[in-house]
XYZ file of C-alpha atoms in Angstrom:
208
model
C 6.042 58.826 -24.509
C 6.354 61.116 -27.460
C 8.719 59.019 -29.618
C 7.925 55.592 -31.037
C 10.324 52.881 -32.128
C 9.485 53.399 -35.801
C 10.211 57.117 -36.057
C 13.938 56.892 -36.770
C 16.792 54.457 -37.333
C 17.358 52.189 -34.383
C 20.330 52.805 -32.094
C 22.325 49.649 -31.239
C 22.311 48.745 -27.548
C 24.961 46.130 -26.760
C 24.021 44.003 -23.759
C 26.329 41.518 -22.015
C 24.581 38.962 -19.810
C 25.057 35.777 -17.851
C 21.794 33.797 -17.856
C 22.422 32.805 -14.230
C 21.968 36.370 -12.926
C 18.404 37.359 -11.934
C 19.263 41.065 -11.914
C 20.605 40.928 -15.462
C 17.411 39.130 -16.482
C 15.249 41.937 -15.106
C 17.411 44.552 -16.810
C 17.205 42.698 -20.122
C 13.401 42.615 -19.980
C 13.445 46.331 -19.212
C 15.576 46.985 -22.314
C 13.111 45.012 -24.425
C 10.288 47.074 -22.937
C 12.107 50.284 -23.814
C 12.503 49.042 -27.396
C 8.728 49.311 -27.781
C 8.907 53.091 -27.278
C 12.426 54.168 -28.209
C 14.259 53.394 -31.487
C 16.817 51.026 -29.992
C 18.029 47.617 -31.142
C 19.316 45.284 -28.412
C 22.340 43.249 -29.469
C 23.120 40.343 -27.175
C 26.528 39.182 -25.945
C 27.705 36.686 -23.336
C 29.707 37.418 -20.224
C 30.443 34.995 -17.406
C 30.114 35.361 -13.658
C 32.318 32.275 -13.325
C 35.103 33.951 -15.296
C 34.598 37.252 -13.484
C 34.958 35.677 -10.045
C 37.388 32.818 -10.635
C 40.314 34.638 -8.985
C 38.301 36.625 -6.423
C 37.770 36.053 -2.709
C 34.114 35.019 -2.631
C 32.020 32.933 -0.249
C 31.984 29.157 -0.570
C 28.241 29.204 -1.217
C 28.679 31.583 -4.139
C 31.614 29.584 -5.492
C 29.456 26.434 -5.442
C 26.749 28.311 -7.339
C 29.256 29.411 -9.970
C 30.286 25.809 -10.644
C 26.947 25.485 -12.421
C 27.443 28.752 -14.309
C 29.789 27.392 -16.993
C 27.257 25.204 -18.775
C 24.654 27.766 -19.866
C 27.169 30.362 -21.060
C 28.997 27.727 -23.099
C 25.696 26.779 -24.717
C 24.990 30.449 -25.416
C 28.343 30.882 -27.135
C 27.764 27.730 -29.182
C 24.372 29.028 -30.272
C 25.775 32.451 -31.131
C 28.541 30.943 -33.241
C 26.122 28.728 -35.161
C 23.140 31.054 -35.542
C 24.202 34.637 -34.710
C 23.255 37.305 -32.226
C 19.520 37.402 -32.895
C 19.235 33.712 -32.092
C 21.277 34.283 -28.942
C 18.651 36.779 -27.801
C 15.884 34.228 -28.362
C 17.802 31.601 -26.432
C 18.395 34.001 -23.542
C 14.650 34.590 -23.314
C 13.946 30.856 -23.173
C 16.717 30.176 -20.651
C 15.778 33.108 -18.441
C 12.092 32.262 -18.397
C 12.802 28.727 -17.251
C 15.475 29.705 -14.740
C 14.014 32.794 -13.119
C 10.262 32.374 -13.499
C 10.006 28.586 -13.300
C 13.030 28.258 -10.956
C 14.539 25.342 -12.856
C 18.137 24.182 -12.887
C 20.393 24.444 -15.926
C 20.401 20.697 -16.449
C 20.584 18.931 -19.814
C 16.808 18.618 -20.096
C 16.247 22.312 -19.489
C 18.989 23.373 -21.899
C 17.642 21.166 -24.672
C 14.109 22.401 -24.053
C 15.202 26.051 -24.191
C 17.177 25.508 -27.394
C 14.221 23.812 -29.041
C 11.819 26.550 -27.964
C 14.213 29.136 -29.451
C 14.198 27.268 -32.764
C 17.777 26.041 -32.337
C 19.438 22.642 -32.453
C 18.935 20.949 -29.052
C 22.188 19.045 -29.603
C 23.994 22.280 -28.721
C 23.216 21.438 -25.083
C 26.263 19.171 -25.219
C 28.426 22.317 -25.235
C 27.671 22.696 -21.512
C 30.130 19.903 -20.748
C 32.779 20.960 -23.271
C 35.683 23.386 -22.970
C 35.730 23.915 -26.744
C 33.885 27.223 -26.428
C 35.789 28.616 -23.445
C 38.233 30.683 -25.481
C 35.373 32.413 -27.308
C 33.480 32.777 -24.028
C 36.424 34.495 -22.366
C 36.873 36.781 -25.371
C 33.214 37.821 -25.290
C 33.413 38.370 -21.544
C 36.579 40.449 -21.883
C 35.026 42.562 -24.625
C 32.215 43.575 -22.306
C 34.109 43.925 -19.051
C 36.940 45.947 -20.617
C 34.399 48.685 -21.377
C 33.496 49.214 -17.716
C 36.300 47.805 -15.552
C 36.687 44.787 -13.304
C 34.707 45.904 -10.256
C 31.276 45.292 -11.741
C 29.041 42.369 -12.637
C 26.358 41.607 -15.177
C 24.738 43.166 -17.094
C 27.003 45.514 -19.003
C 25.333 47.855 -21.481
C 26.908 50.075 -24.117
C 24.930 52.637 -26.088
C 26.396 55.310 -28.360
C 29.890 54.870 -26.940
C 28.861 55.022 -23.266
C 29.160 51.776 -21.302
C 27.944 51.043 -17.783
C 27.023 48.255 -15.386
C 23.347 47.852 -14.561
C 20.985 49.366 -13.816
C 20.038 47.044 -10.964
C 16.294 47.430 -10.553
C 13.228 45.451 -9.503
C 10.530 44.782 -10.525
C 10.798 45.111 -14.313
C 9.937 48.730 -15.228
C 7.108 48.939 -17.734
C 5.648 51.628 -19.979
C 6.360 55.198 -18.961
C 8.489 54.076 -16.015
C 10.718 52.059 -18.343
C 11.242 54.998 -20.679
C 11.929 57.493 -17.888
C 14.562 55.187 -16.413
C 16.151 54.659 -19.844
C 16.340 58.372 -20.564
C 17.820 59.074 -17.137
C 20.370 56.268 -17.179
C 21.615 56.975 -20.682
C 21.823 60.703 -19.949
C 23.907 60.092 -16.825
C 26.128 57.564 -18.605
C 26.853 60.032 -21.394
C 28.387 62.578 -18.974
C 32.172 62.417 -19.101
C 33.562 61.598 -15.664
C 30.299 60.256 -14.219
C 31.093 56.967 -12.482
C 28.675 55.833 -9.817
C 25.201 56.215 -8.349
C 24.258 53.540 -5.813
C 22.169 52.603 -2.797
C 21.744 49.375 -0.816
C 19.319 46.777 -2.127
C 16.286 46.335 0.102
C 14.421 43.603 -1.802
C 15.028 40.463 -3.776
C 14.449 40.266 -7.540
C 10.750 40.385 -8.454
C 9.656 38.713 -11.696
C 6.322 39.490 -13.309
């Protein structure tokens, strides 16, 4: 890894996530790993699997799961509006750790605990039950999804004008593997007219 994160100005990497998604969580930890070795600056934004799928033909099991997806993204938007994007990134880390590593539900106790651990007002957990933030949530979601089209999910990443869904990968790439994947993905995404590279998933998300 010949380049370090301090050698030049950092390149913004805009990242849209829904804290419910385990694949987006893995990808977000990969981006943070890359930031140790490449001069990039992750900038966090909220998208919503509930919004994405509200008019789609999905299974009943998945629709039931998405009923619980509104609360955490509303809290994320509330935190972003009050504290800004950097705080949103901290909150995502606390939410994702509790959800995906500790396998906890997005209940009021967990939301308050995550907010507190991120240094934010735990009272923002009340936003989970409020529609006051839905307009801003939909706008943030639209901003991300409009860059890649409707037939994708979370995460959405944009770097230097190139936006893409994914990558979907497990476990979290570390060190040299993380950098090689970053260089390859961003190179492919920068090619005009390049749209898709895909194969079937053969394992569940692995968290380390």
